[in-house]
mmCIF file of C-alpha atoms in Angstrom:
data_model
loop_
_atom_site.group_PDB
_atom_site.id
_atom_site.type_symbol
_atom_site.label_atom_id
_atom_site.label_comp_id
_atom_site.label_asym_id
_atom_site.label_seq_id
_atom_site.Cartn_x
_atom_site.Cartn_y
_atom_site.Cartn_z
ATOM 1 C CA MET A 272 18.956 21.344 14.117
ATOM 2 C CA ASN A 273 14.933 22.852 14.049
ATOM 3 C CA ILE A 274 15.232 24.791 16.630
ATOM 4 C CA THR A 275 12.159 26.847 18.036
ATOM 5 C CA ILE A 276 12.670 30.173 19.968
ATOM 6 C CA PHE A 277 10.471 31.718 22.283
ATOM 7 C CA GLY A 278 11.745 35.460 23.696
ATOM 8 C CA ALA A 279 13.440 35.424 19.403
ATOM 9 C CA SER A 280 12.573 39.109 19.767
ATOM 10 C CA GLY A 281 15.041 39.904 22.463
ATOM 11 C CA ALA A 282 18.131 41.150 23.171
ATOM 12 C CA ILE A 283 20.121 37.634 23.776
ATOM 13 C CA GLY A 284 16.662 35.212 21.394
ATOM 14 C CA GLN A 285 17.683 37.753 18.860
ATOM 15 C CA LEU A 286 20.825 36.356 18.704
ATOM 16 C CA LEU A 287 20.916 33.352 19.919
ATOM 17 C CA THR A 288 18.680 33.172 16.598
ATOM 18 C CA ARG A 289 21.716 34.341 13.889
ATOM 19 C CA PHE A 290 23.884 32.667 15.879
ATOM 20 C CA ALA A 291 21.869 29.461 14.239
ATOM 21 C CA LEU A 292 20.698 30.157 11.464
ATOM 22 C CA ASP A 293 24.912 31.334 10.971
ATOM 23 C CA ASN A 294 25.502 27.088 11.272
ATOM 24 C CA GLY A 295 22.297 26.205 8.814
ATOM 25 C CA ASP A 296 20.283 25.182 11.508
ATOM 26 C CA PHE A 297 16.051 25.787 10.752
ATOM 27 C CA VAL A 298 14.761 28.921 13.621
ATOM 28 C CA THR A 299 11.610 29.192 14.688
ATOM 29 C CA ALA A 300 10.845 32.112 16.828
ATOM 30 C CA TYR A 301 7.858 31.989 18.680
ATOM 31 C CA VAL A 302 7.160 36.736 18.968
ATOM 32 C CA ARG A 303 5.030 38.903 20.449
ATOM 33 C CA ASN A 304 6.204 41.892 17.652
ATOM 34 C CA PRO A 305 6.746 40.008 14.328
ATOM 35 C CA GLU A 306 8.047 43.922 12.908
ATOM 36 C CA LYS A 307 11.182 43.833 15.476
ATOM 37 C CA ILE A 308 13.003 40.642 13.837
ATOM 38 C CA LYS A 309 14.303 42.770 11.449
ATOM 39 C CA LEU A 310 16.343 38.804 9.858
ATOM 40 C CA ASN A 311 15.541 38.022 6.240
ATOM 41 C CA HIS A 312 16.226 34.343 6.342
ATOM 42 C CA SER A 313 15.407 31.207 3.381
ATOM 43 C CA ASN A 314 15.742 29.361 7.267
ATOM 44 C CA LEU A 315 13.459 31.133 9.484
ATOM 45 C CA ARG A 316 10.320 31.199 9.985
ATOM 46 C CA LEU A 317 8.142 33.298 12.067
ATOM 47 C CA VAL A 318 4.995 32.290 14.714
ATOM 48 C CA THR A 319 2.943 34.846 16.044
ATOM 49 C CA GLY A 320 1.846 34.809 19.627
ATOM 50 C CA GLU A 321 0.994 35.420 23.263
ATOM 51 C CA LEU A 322 2.595 33.646 25.895
ATOM 52 C CA SER A 323 -0.895 32.783 26.554
ATOM 53 C CA ASN A 324 -2.117 31.539 22.974
ATOM 54 C CA ALA A 325 -1.451 27.410 23.659
ATOM 55 C CA SER A 326 -2.934 26.640 20.259
ATOM 56 C CA ALA A 327 -0.294 28.887 19.038
ATOM 57 C CA ILE A 328 2.858 27.472 21.358
ATOM 58 C CA GLU A 329 1.543 24.422 19.802
ATOM 59 C CA THR A 330 2.772 25.159 16.104
ATOM 60 C CA ALA A 331 6.070 26.923 17.595
ATOM 61 C CA VAL A 332 7.012 23.997 18.766
ATOM 62 C CA ALA A 333 5.558 20.228 16.706
ATOM 63 C CA GLU A 334 8.598 20.134 14.667
ATOM 64 C CA ALA A 335 11.428 21.736 16.993
ATOM 65 C CA ASP A 336 15.106 18.962 17.611
ATOM 66 C CA VAL A 337 14.872 21.572 20.626
ATOM 67 C CA VAL A 338 12.772 24.882 22.902
ATOM 68 C CA ILE A 339 15.219 27.270 23.541
ATOM 69 C CA SER A 340 13.334 30.291 25.565
ATOM 70 C CA THR A 341 15.288 33.104 25.990
ATOM 71 C CA LEU A 342 12.481 34.728 28.197
ATOM 72 C CA GLY A 343 13.179 36.071 31.815
ATOM 73 C CA PRO A 344 11.105 38.490 33.846
ATOM 74 C CA PRO A 345 10.902 42.090 33.646
ATOM 75 C CA SER A 346 13.320 44.404 36.419
ATOM 76 C CA ASP A 347 10.210 45.490 38.647
ATOM 77 C CA MET A 348 10.915 46.688 41.923
ATOM 78 C CA SER A 349 7.762 47.215 43.106
ATOM 79 C CA ARG A 350 6.445 45.683 45.795
ATOM 80 C CA LYS A 351 3.286 44.729 43.502
ATOM 81 C CA LEU A 352 2.690 41.378 42.923
ATOM 82 C CA LYS A 353 1.481 41.318 39.143
ATOM 83 C CA GLY A 354 1.509 37.633 37.580
ATOM 84 C CA THR A 355 4.055 35.107 36.997
ATOM 85 C CA PRO A 356 3.527 35.429 32.676
ATOM 86 C CA VAL A 357 7.025 33.846 32.398
ATOM 87 C CA ALA A 358 6.557 30.424 34.355
ATOM 88 C CA ASP A 359 3.024 30.264 33.186
ATOM 89 C CA GLY A 360 4.390 31.017 29.587
ATOM 90 C CA HIS A 361 6.413 27.673 29.955
ATOM 91 C CA GLU A 362 3.833 25.928 31.512
ATOM 92 C CA LEU A 363 2.480 25.497 28.495
ATOM 93 C CA ILE A 364 5.229 25.771 26.104
ATOM 94 C CA ILE A 365 6.096 22.357 28.467
ATOM 95 C CA LYS A 366 2.751 20.907 27.822
ATOM 96 C CA ALA A 367 2.887 21.787 24.190
ATOM 97 C CA MET A 368 6.467 19.738 23.738
ATOM 98 C CA LYS A 369 4.560 15.623 25.309
ATOM 99 C CA LYS A 370 2.232 16.278 23.576
ATOM 100 C CA PHE A 371 4.396 16.294 20.113
ATOM 101 C CA ASN A 372 7.169 14.059 22.454
ATOM 102 C CA LYS A 373 9.641 16.823 22.073
ATOM 103 C CA LYS A 374 12.741 15.815 25.170
ATOM 104 C CA ARG A 375 14.923 18.708 24.458
ATOM 105 C CA LEU A 376 14.414 21.820 26.746
ATOM 106 C CA ILE A 377 17.021 24.954 27.147
ATOM 107 C CA THR A 378 15.346 27.777 29.128
ATOM 108 C CA LEU A 379 17.471 30.478 30.199
ATOM 109 C CA ALA A 380 17.144 32.126 34.574
ATOM 110 C CA THR A 381 18.499 33.474 37.186
ATOM 111 C CA PRO A 382 20.497 31.826 40.483
ATOM 112 C CA ALA A 383 17.512 32.458 42.251
ATOM 113 C CA LEU A 384 17.148 29.099 40.644
ATOM 114 C CA GLN A 385 18.734 26.543 42.960
ATOM 115 C CA SER A 386 21.021 23.238 41.365
ATOM 116 C CA GLU A 387 21.221 19.582 44.019
ATOM 117 C CA ASP A 388 24.633 20.138 41.809
ATOM 118 C CA ASP A 389 25.983 24.353 44.168
ATOM 119 C CA LYS A 390 28.585 24.027 46.127
ATOM 120 C CA LYS A 391 28.290 27.675 48.072
ATOM 121 C CA ASN A 392 29.557 30.483 46.498
ATOM 122 C CA LEU A 393 28.779 33.738 46.268
ATOM 123 C CA SER A 394 27.261 33.360 42.919
ATOM 124 C CA THR A 395 24.815 31.120 44.054
ATOM 125 C CA VAL A 396 24.349 32.683 47.264
ATOM 126 C CA VAL A 397 23.657 35.981 46.454
ATOM 127 C CA PRO A 398 22.334 36.182 43.547
ATOM 128 C CA GLY A 399 19.023 34.594 44.717
ATOM 129 C CA ILE A 400 19.176 36.917 48.467
ATOM 130 C CA LEU A 401 19.549 40.606 46.053
ATOM 131 C CA ALA A 402 16.270 39.680 44.336
ATOM 132 C CA LYS A 403 14.517 38.612 47.180
ATOM 133 C CA ILE A 404 14.748 41.744 48.488
ATOM 134 C CA PHE A 405 15.205 44.009 46.118
ATOM 135 C CA LEU A 406 13.064 41.949 42.427
ATOM 136 C CA PRO A 407 10.272 40.134 43.804
ATOM 137 C CA ASN A 408 7.938 39.711 41.377
ATOM 138 C CA GLY A 409 10.936 38.590 39.665
ATOM 139 C CA TYR A 410 11.686 36.024 42.519
ATOM 140 C CA VAL A 411 8.093 34.858 43.169
ATOM 141 C CA GLU A 412 8.592 33.898 39.525
ATOM 142 C CA MET A 413 12.183 31.762 39.175
ATOM 143 C CA LYS A 414 10.931 30.824 41.554
ATOM 144 C CA LYS A 415 7.719 28.833 40.430
ATOM 145 C CA LEU A 416 9.348 28.509 37.244
ATOM 146 C CA GLU A 417 11.693 25.905 39.495
ATOM 147 C CA GLY A 418 9.411 23.822 40.195
ATOM 148 C CA ILE A 419 7.816 23.646 36.282
ATOM 149 C CA ILE A 420 11.543 22.924 35.149
ATOM 150 C CA LYS A 421 11.909 20.690 37.914
ATOM 151 C CA HIS A 422 8.698 18.267 37.856
ATOM 152 C CA SER A 423 8.666 17.945 34.131
ATOM 153 C CA ASN A 424 10.291 14.456 32.649
ATOM 154 C CA LEU A 425 11.878 16.054 29.876
ATOM 155 C CA ASP A 426 16.126 17.050 29.451
ATOM 156 C CA TRP A 427 16.593 19.981 30.156
ATOM 157 C CA THR A 428 18.676 22.768 30.679
ATOM 158 C CA VAL A 429 18.616 25.660 32.699
ATOM 159 C CA VAL A 430 20.898 28.181 31.892
ATOM 160 C CA ARG A 431 21.636 30.717 35.067
ATOM 161 C CA ILE A 432 23.022 34.543 34.485
ATOM 162 C CA ILE A 433 23.450 36.779 36.132
ATOM 163 C CA ASN A 434 23.788 40.912 35.200
ATOM 164 C CA PRO A 435 23.759 40.070 31.095
ATOM 165 C CA ASN A 436 24.579 43.697 30.949
ATOM 166 C CA VAL A 437 28.176 43.719 30.309
ATOM 167 C CA LYS A 438 29.599 44.556 27.111
ATOM 168 C CA TYR A 439 31.350 41.813 24.625
ATOM 169 C CA LYS A 440 34.940 42.307 23.645
ATOM 170 C CA GLY A 441 35.150 38.617 22.282
ATOM 171 C CA GLN A 442 34.926 37.323 25.713
ATOM 172 C CA SER A 443 34.904 33.023 26.128
ATOM 173 C CA TYR A 444 33.420 32.332 28.170
ATOM 174 C CA ASP A 445 32.703 29.563 31.487
ATOM 175 C CA TYR A 446 30.237 28.089 33.723
ATOM 176 C CA SER A 447 30.262 26.907 37.217
ATOM 177 C CA PHE A 448 28.274 25.413 40.220
ATOM 178 C CA GLY A 449 30.100 27.869 42.235
ATOM 179 C CA ASP A 450 33.027 24.885 42.432
ATOM 180 C CA GLN A 451 34.385 27.509 40.499
ATOM 181 C CA GLN A 452 34.944 30.630 41.171
ATOM 182 C CA GLY A 453 33.683 32.605 38.602
ATOM 183 C CA LYS A 454 32.390 36.458 37.337
ATOM 184 C CA MET A 455 29.132 37.931 38.692
ATOM 185 C CA SER A 456 28.562 38.880 34.884
ATOM 186 C CA VAL A 457 28.346 38.145 31.392
ATOM 187 C CA SER A 458 27.540 39.428 28.287
ATOM 188 C CA ARG A 459 24.212 39.014 26.361
ATOM 189 C CA GLU A 460 26.425 36.974 23.457
ATOM 190 C CA ASN A 461 28.322 34.704 25.053
ATOM 191 C CA VAL A 462 24.779 34.077 26.872
ATOM 192 C CA ALA A 463 24.136 33.597 23.177
ATOM 193 C CA LYS A 464 26.090 31.463 22.498
ATOM 194 C CA PHE A 465 26.186 29.566 25.709
ATOM 195 C CA MET A 466 22.665 28.180 25.324
ATOM 196 C CA TYR A 467 22.868 27.204 21.362
ATOM 197 C CA ALA A 468 25.888 25.081 22.207
ATOM 198 C CA ALA A 469 23.734 23.189 25.217
ATOM 199 C CA ALA A 470 21.612 21.846 21.834
ATOM 200 C CA ARG A 471 24.338 19.624 21.633
ATOM 201 C CA GLN A 472 25.862 18.662 24.771
ATOM 202 C CA SER A 473 23.750 16.017 26.224
ATOM 203 C CA GLN A 474 26.425 16.760 30.330
ATOM 204 C CA LEU A 475 24.749 19.418 30.092
ATOM 205 C CA ILE A 476 20.653 17.432 30.765
ATOM 206 C CA ARG A 477 19.360 18.615 34.324
ATOM 207 C CA LYS A 478 21.789 20.455 34.326
ATOM 208 C CA MET A 479 22.057 24.780 35.948
ATOM 209 C CA PRO A 480 24.457 26.631 35.085
ATOM 210 C CA ILE A 481 25.857 29.841 36.062
ATOM 211 C CA VAL A 482 27.428 30.911 32.956
ATOM 212 C CA TYR A 483 29.928 33.958 32.748
ATOM 213 C CA ASN A 484 32.212 35.831 30.709
ATOM 214 C CA ASN A 485 36.079 34.665 31.145
#
């Protein structure tokens, strides 16, 4: 596949880039600072730009079979709203995808986004409440992103995660919509593996799975 990855210089993005290259895919990594990408691979192309750079975003998605974003809002606990750069960036990404008739988008979020498939459970209810109270900037960004994604006509998958800070110890992963009890945490490695696997799973189109460590 030709995969375009936004946020490729982040922790999850770098893992995802490596998984894709190891599997023989071609990767276009969209980064603000190319020096953060330490990989050197014949199948890797870097596109440098801000999330507000529409022309650079178009360059990055023009040849993509699938577009994956590992971007997320910062964990900012201040009460002062500071804009929604990730959501605004997604607007430009989706606009570029429509221009080049690209359909498959996989992106990252938290359970502050709500799915029609959700069953009431700690994992589907508590994170949204806590984010609204303690992370108001991130909550506003997630809700704006929710509207942008749901109103697009793309074949999207929103991978929702909780506490992606736990260490990876070789655990497998699973996902739910609150219909089964899962851990309230997931390793970055398993997030990257799941997002990569989702690119080949049509059953996850227009779904918002919550991924967790087994």
